[in-house]
mmCIF file of C-alpha atoms in Angstrom:
data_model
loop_
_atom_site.group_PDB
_atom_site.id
_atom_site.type_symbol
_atom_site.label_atom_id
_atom_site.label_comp_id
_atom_site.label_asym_id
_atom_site.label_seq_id
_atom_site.Cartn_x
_atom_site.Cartn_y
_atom_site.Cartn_z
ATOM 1 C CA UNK A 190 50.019 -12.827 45.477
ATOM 2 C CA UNK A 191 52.045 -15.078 42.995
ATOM 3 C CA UNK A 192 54.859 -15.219 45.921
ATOM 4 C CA UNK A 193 52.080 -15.886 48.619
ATOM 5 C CA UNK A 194 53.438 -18.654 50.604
ATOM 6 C CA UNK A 195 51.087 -21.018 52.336
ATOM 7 C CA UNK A 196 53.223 -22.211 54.349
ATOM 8 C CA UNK A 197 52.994 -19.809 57.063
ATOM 9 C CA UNK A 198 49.466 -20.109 56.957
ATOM 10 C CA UNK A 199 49.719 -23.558 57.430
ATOM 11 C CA UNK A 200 52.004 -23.083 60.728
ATOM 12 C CA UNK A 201 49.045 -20.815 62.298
ATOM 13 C CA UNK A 202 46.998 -23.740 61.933
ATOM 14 C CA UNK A 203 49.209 -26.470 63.700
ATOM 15 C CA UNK A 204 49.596 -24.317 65.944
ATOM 16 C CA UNK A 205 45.955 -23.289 66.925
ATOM 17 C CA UNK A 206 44.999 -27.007 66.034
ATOM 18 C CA UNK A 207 47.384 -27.472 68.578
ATOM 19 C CA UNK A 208 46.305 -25.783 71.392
ATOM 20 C CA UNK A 209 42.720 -27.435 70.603
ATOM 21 C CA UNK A 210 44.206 -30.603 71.532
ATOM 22 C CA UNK A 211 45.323 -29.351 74.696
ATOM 23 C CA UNK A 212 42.056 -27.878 75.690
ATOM 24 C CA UNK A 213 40.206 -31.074 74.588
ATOM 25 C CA UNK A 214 42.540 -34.154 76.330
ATOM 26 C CA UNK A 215 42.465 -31.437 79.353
ATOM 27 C CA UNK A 216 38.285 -31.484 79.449
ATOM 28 C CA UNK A 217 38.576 -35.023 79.167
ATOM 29 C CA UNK A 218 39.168 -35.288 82.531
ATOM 30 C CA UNK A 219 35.720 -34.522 83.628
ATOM 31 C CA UNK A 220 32.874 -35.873 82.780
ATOM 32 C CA UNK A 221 30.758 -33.015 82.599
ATOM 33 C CA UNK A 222 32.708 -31.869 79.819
ATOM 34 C CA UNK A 223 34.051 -34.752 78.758
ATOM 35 C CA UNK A 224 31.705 -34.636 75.115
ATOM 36 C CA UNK A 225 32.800 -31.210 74.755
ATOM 37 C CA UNK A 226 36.514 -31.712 74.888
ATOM 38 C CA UNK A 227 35.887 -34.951 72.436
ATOM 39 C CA UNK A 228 34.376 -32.404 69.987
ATOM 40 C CA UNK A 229 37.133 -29.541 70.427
ATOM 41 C CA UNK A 230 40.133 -31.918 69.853
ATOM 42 C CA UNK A 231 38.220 -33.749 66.603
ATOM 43 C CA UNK A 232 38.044 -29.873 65.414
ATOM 44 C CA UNK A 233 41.729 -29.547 65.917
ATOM 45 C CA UNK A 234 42.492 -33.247 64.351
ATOM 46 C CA UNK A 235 40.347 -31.499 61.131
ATOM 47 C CA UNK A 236 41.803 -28.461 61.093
ATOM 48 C CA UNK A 237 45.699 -30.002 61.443
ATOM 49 C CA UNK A 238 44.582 -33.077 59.042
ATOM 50 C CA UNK A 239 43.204 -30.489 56.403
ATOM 51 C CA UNK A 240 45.827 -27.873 56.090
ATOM 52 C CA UNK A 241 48.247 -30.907 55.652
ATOM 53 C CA UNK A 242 46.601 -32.435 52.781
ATOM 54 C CA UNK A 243 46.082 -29.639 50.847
ATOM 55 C CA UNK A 244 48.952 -29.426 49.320
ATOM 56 C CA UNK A 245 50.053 -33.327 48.850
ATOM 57 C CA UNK A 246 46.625 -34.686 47.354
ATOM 58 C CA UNK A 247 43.582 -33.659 45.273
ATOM 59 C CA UNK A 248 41.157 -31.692 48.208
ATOM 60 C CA UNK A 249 38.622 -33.925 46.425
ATOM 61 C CA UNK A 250 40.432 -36.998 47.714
ATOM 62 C CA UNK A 251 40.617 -35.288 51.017
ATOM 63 C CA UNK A 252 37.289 -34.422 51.771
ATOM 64 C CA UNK A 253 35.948 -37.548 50.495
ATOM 65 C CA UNK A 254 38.132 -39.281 52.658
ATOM 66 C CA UNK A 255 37.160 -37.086 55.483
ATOM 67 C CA UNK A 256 33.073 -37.787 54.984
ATOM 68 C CA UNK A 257 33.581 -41.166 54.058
ATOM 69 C CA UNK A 258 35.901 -41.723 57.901
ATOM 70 C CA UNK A 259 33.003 -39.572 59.465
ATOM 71 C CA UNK A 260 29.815 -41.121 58.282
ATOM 72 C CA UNK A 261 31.415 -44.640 59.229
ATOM 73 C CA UNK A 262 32.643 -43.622 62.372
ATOM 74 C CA UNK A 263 29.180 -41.815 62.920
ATOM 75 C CA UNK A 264 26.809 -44.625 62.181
ATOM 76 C CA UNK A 265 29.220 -47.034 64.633
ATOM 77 C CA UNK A 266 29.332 -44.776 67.273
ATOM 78 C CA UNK A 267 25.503 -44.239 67.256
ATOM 79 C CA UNK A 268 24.674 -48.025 67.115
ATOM 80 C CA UNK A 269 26.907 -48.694 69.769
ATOM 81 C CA UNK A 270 25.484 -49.520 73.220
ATOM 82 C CA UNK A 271 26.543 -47.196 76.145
ATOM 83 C CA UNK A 272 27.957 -50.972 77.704
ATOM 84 C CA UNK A 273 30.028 -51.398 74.505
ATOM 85 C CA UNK A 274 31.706 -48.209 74.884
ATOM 86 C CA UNK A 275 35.272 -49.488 75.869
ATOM 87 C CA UNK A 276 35.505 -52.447 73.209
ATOM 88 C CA UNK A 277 34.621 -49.145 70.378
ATOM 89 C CA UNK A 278 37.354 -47.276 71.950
ATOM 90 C CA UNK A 279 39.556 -50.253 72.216
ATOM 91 C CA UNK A 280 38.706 -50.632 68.188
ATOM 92 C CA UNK A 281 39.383 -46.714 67.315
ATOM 93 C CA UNK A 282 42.330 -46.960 68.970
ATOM 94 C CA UNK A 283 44.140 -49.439 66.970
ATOM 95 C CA UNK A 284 43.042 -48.035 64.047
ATOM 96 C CA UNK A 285 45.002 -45.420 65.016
ATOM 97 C CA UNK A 286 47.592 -47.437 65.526
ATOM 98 C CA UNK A 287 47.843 -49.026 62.421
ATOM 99 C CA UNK A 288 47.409 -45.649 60.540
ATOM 100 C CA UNK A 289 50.925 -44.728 61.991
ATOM 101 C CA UNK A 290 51.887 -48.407 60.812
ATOM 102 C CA UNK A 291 51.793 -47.962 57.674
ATOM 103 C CA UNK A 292 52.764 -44.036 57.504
ATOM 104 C CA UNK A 293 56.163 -45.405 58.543
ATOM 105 C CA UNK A 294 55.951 -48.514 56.044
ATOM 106 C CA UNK A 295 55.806 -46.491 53.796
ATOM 107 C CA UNK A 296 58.391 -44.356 54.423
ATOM 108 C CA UNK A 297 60.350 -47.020 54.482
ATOM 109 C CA UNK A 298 61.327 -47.297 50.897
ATOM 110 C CA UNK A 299 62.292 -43.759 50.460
ATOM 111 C CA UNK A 300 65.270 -44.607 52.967
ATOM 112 C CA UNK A 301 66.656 -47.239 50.957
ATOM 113 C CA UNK A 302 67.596 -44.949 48.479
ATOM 114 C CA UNK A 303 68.821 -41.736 50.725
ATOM 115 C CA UNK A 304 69.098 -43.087 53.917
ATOM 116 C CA UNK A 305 69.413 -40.969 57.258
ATOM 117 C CA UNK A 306 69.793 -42.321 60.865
ATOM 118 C CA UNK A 307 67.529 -40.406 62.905
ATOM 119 C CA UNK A 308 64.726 -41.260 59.942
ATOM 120 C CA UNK A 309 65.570 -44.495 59.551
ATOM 121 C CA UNK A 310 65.537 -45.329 63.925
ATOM 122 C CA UNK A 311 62.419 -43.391 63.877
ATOM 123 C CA UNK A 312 60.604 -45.363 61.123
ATOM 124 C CA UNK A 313 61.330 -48.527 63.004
ATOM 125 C CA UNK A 314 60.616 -47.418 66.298
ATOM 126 C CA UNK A 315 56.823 -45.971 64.807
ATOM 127 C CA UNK A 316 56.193 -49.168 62.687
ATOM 128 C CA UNK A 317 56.915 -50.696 66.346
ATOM 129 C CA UNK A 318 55.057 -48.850 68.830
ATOM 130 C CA UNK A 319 51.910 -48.567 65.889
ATOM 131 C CA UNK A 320 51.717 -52.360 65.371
ATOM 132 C CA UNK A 321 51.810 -53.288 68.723
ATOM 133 C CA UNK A 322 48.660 -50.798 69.241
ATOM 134 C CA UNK A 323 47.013 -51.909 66.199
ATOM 135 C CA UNK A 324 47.203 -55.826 67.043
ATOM 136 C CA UNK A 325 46.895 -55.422 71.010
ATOM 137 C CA UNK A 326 43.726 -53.170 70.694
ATOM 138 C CA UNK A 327 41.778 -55.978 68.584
ATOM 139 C CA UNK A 328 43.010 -58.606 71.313
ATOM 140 C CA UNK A 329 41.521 -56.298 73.560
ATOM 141 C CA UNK A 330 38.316 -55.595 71.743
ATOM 142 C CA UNK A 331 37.955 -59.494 70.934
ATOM 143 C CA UNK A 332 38.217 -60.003 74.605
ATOM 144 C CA UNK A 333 35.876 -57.204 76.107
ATOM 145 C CA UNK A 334 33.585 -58.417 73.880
ATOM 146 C CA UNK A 335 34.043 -61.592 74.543
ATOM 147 C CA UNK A 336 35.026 -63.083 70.920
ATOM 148 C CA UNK A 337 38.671 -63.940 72.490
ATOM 149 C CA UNK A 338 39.085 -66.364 75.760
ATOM 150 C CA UNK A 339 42.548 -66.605 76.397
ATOM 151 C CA UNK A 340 43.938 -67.080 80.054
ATOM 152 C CA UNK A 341 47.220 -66.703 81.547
ATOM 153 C CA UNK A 342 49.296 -69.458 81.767
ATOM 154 C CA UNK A 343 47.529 -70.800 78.206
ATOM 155 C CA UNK A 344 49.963 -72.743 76.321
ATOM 156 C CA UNK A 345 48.686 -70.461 73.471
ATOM 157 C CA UNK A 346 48.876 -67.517 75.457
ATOM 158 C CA UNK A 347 52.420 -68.026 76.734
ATOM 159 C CA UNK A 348 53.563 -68.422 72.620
ATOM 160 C CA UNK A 349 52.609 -64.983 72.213
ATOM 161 C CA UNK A 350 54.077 -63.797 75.362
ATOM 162 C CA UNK A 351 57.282 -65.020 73.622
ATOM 163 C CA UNK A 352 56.693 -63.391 70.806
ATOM 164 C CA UNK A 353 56.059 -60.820 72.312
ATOM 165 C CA UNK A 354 59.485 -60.936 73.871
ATOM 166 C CA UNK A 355 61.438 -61.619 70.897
ATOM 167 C CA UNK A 356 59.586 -58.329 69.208
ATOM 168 C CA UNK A 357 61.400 -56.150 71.809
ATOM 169 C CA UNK A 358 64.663 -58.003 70.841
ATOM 170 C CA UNK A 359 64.102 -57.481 67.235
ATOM 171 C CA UNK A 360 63.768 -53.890 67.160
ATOM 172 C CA UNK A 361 67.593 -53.506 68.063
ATOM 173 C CA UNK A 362 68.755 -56.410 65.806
ATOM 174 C CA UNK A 363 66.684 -54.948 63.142
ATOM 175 C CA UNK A 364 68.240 -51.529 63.065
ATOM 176 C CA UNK A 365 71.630 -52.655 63.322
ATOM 177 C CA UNK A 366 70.984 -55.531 60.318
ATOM 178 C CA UNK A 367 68.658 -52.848 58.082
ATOM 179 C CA UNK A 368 71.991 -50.630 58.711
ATOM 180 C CA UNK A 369 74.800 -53.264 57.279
ATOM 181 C CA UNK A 370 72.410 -54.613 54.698
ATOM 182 C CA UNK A 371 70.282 -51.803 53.675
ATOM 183 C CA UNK A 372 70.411 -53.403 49.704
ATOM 184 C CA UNK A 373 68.677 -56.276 50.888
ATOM 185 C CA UNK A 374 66.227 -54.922 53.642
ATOM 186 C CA UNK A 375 62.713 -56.544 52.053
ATOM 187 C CA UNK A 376 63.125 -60.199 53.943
ATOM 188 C CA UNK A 377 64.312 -58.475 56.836
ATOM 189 C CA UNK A 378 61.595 -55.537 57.111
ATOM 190 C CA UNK A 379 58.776 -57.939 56.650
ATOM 191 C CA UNK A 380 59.774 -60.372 59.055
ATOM 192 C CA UNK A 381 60.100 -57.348 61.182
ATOM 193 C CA UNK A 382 56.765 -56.805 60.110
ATOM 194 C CA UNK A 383 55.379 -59.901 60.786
ATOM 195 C CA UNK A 384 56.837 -60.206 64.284
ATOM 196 C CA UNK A 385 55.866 -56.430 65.486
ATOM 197 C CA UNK A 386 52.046 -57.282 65.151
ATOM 198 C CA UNK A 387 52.652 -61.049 66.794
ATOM 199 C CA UNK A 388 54.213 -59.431 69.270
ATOM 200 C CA UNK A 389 51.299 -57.224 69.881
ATOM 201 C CA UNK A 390 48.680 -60.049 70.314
ATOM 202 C CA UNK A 391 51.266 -61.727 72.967
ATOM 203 C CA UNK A 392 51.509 -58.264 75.086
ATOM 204 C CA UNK A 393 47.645 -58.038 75.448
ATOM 205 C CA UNK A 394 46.559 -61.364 75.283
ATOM 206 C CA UNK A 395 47.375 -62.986 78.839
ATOM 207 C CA UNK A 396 46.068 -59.857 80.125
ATOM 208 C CA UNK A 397 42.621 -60.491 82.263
ATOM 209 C CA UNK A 398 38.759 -58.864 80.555
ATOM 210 C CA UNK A 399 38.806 -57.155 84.310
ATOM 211 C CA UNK A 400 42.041 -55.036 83.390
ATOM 212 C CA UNK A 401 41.036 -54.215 79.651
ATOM 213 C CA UNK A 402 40.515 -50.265 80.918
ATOM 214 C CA UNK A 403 44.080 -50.436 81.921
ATOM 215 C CA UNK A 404 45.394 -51.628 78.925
ATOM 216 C CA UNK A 405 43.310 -49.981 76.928
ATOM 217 C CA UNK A 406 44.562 -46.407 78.482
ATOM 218 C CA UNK A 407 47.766 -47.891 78.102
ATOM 219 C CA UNK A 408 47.877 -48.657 74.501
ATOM 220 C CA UNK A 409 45.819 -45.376 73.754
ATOM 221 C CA UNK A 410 48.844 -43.762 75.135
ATOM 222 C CA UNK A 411 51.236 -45.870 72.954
ATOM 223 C CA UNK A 412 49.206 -44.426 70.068
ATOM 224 C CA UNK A 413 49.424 -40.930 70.702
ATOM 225 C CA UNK A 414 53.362 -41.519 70.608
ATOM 226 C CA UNK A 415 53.109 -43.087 67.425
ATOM 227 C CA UNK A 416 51.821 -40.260 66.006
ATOM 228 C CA UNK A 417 53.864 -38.125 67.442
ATOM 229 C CA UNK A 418 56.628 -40.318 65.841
ATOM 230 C CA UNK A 419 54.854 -39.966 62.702
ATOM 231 C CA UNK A 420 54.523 -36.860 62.651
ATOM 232 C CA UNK A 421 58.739 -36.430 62.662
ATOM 233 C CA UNK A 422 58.854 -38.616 59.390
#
């Protein structure tokens, strides 16, 4: 027992919390069992989420964490009107987003001191793709709910389209700078930073309320590759 490894155990998990996943995203296409598949791939988010933690923080922390997530998420989705549906899921969704965000932020400044390529592309790419869900799905909650009235063609609209722009530029420029000046990278990451989430707000924001499902699917996608990112760090 004293050579017991948990690790294996922990492998039989992913991988069963894994094939939950599949079996819930693939009732999700139906609406009959739509509710069901929701409640098989939470189970597998649990199970995965649980068997990680348990060996990097106090459980305590963990399942506090857990409840506290749960009862939140419970009393919102209860409240919410059947109508309001796609500007909660628009919400979720970039909080999922930003969770990956700052997962890679903060993996950030164990590179600095032994950094690796592959980690270090990978980081950027996450902090990328998870800000640009995080700031895009609150553009398109503020606008399904109507809180955000922003046409195309808006002067203030078409700043944000450049910014958006100039985000997709940056993520290049800022691996190749981060590489050369690596000593230095604090400046350089946050404007990074501070342009990623800009840059989100420009790629949702000229979009029309009539094509927030669209988006919405799209950036839901975006966030399941964050993750998947993540999950490589």
């Amino acid at each position: 027992m004293e050579n017991f490894d948990f690790t294996n155990i922990q492998n039989i998990i992913y991988m069963f919390s894994a094939m939950l996943f599949i079996t819930g995203i693939k009732m999700l296409g139906k609406e009959s069992t739509a509710q069901k598949g929701n409640f098989i791939s939470a189970t597998g988010m649990l199970l995965a989420v649980s068997a990680t933690a348990i060996n990097i923080v106090n459980p305590l922390i963990a399942i506090v964490a857990i409840l506290l997530g749960g009862i939140i998420g419970a009393i919102i989705s209860v409240k919410v009107k059947m109508t309001s549906i796609p500007e909660m899921v628009a919400l979720f969704n970039g909080f999922g987003g930003l969770a990956t965000f700052l997962i890679a932020w903060s993996q950030m400044n164990n590179l600095v001191n032994d950094i690796a390529i592959l980690q270090f592309v990978l980081v950027v790419i996450t902090i990328y793709i998870g800000g640009v869900t995080f700031s895009g799905s609150l553009v398109a909650f503020g606008k399904l709910s109507g809180r955000i009235n922003v046409n195309k063609g808006d002067v203030f609209a078409n700043i944000f389209v450049s910014l958006f722009y100039l985000s997709l530029i940056a993520v290049p420029v800022t691996l190749i700078t981060l590489s050369i000046y690596i000593e230095t990278y604090q400046l350089i990451f946050y404007m990074f930073l501070a342009i990623v989430i800009l840059g989100g707000i420009g790629f949702v924001l000229p979009i029309g309320g009539g094509d927030m499902p669209v988006v919405i699917s799209l950036l839901n996608s975006f966030s399941g590759i964050a993750a998947a990112f993540a999950g490589l760090l």
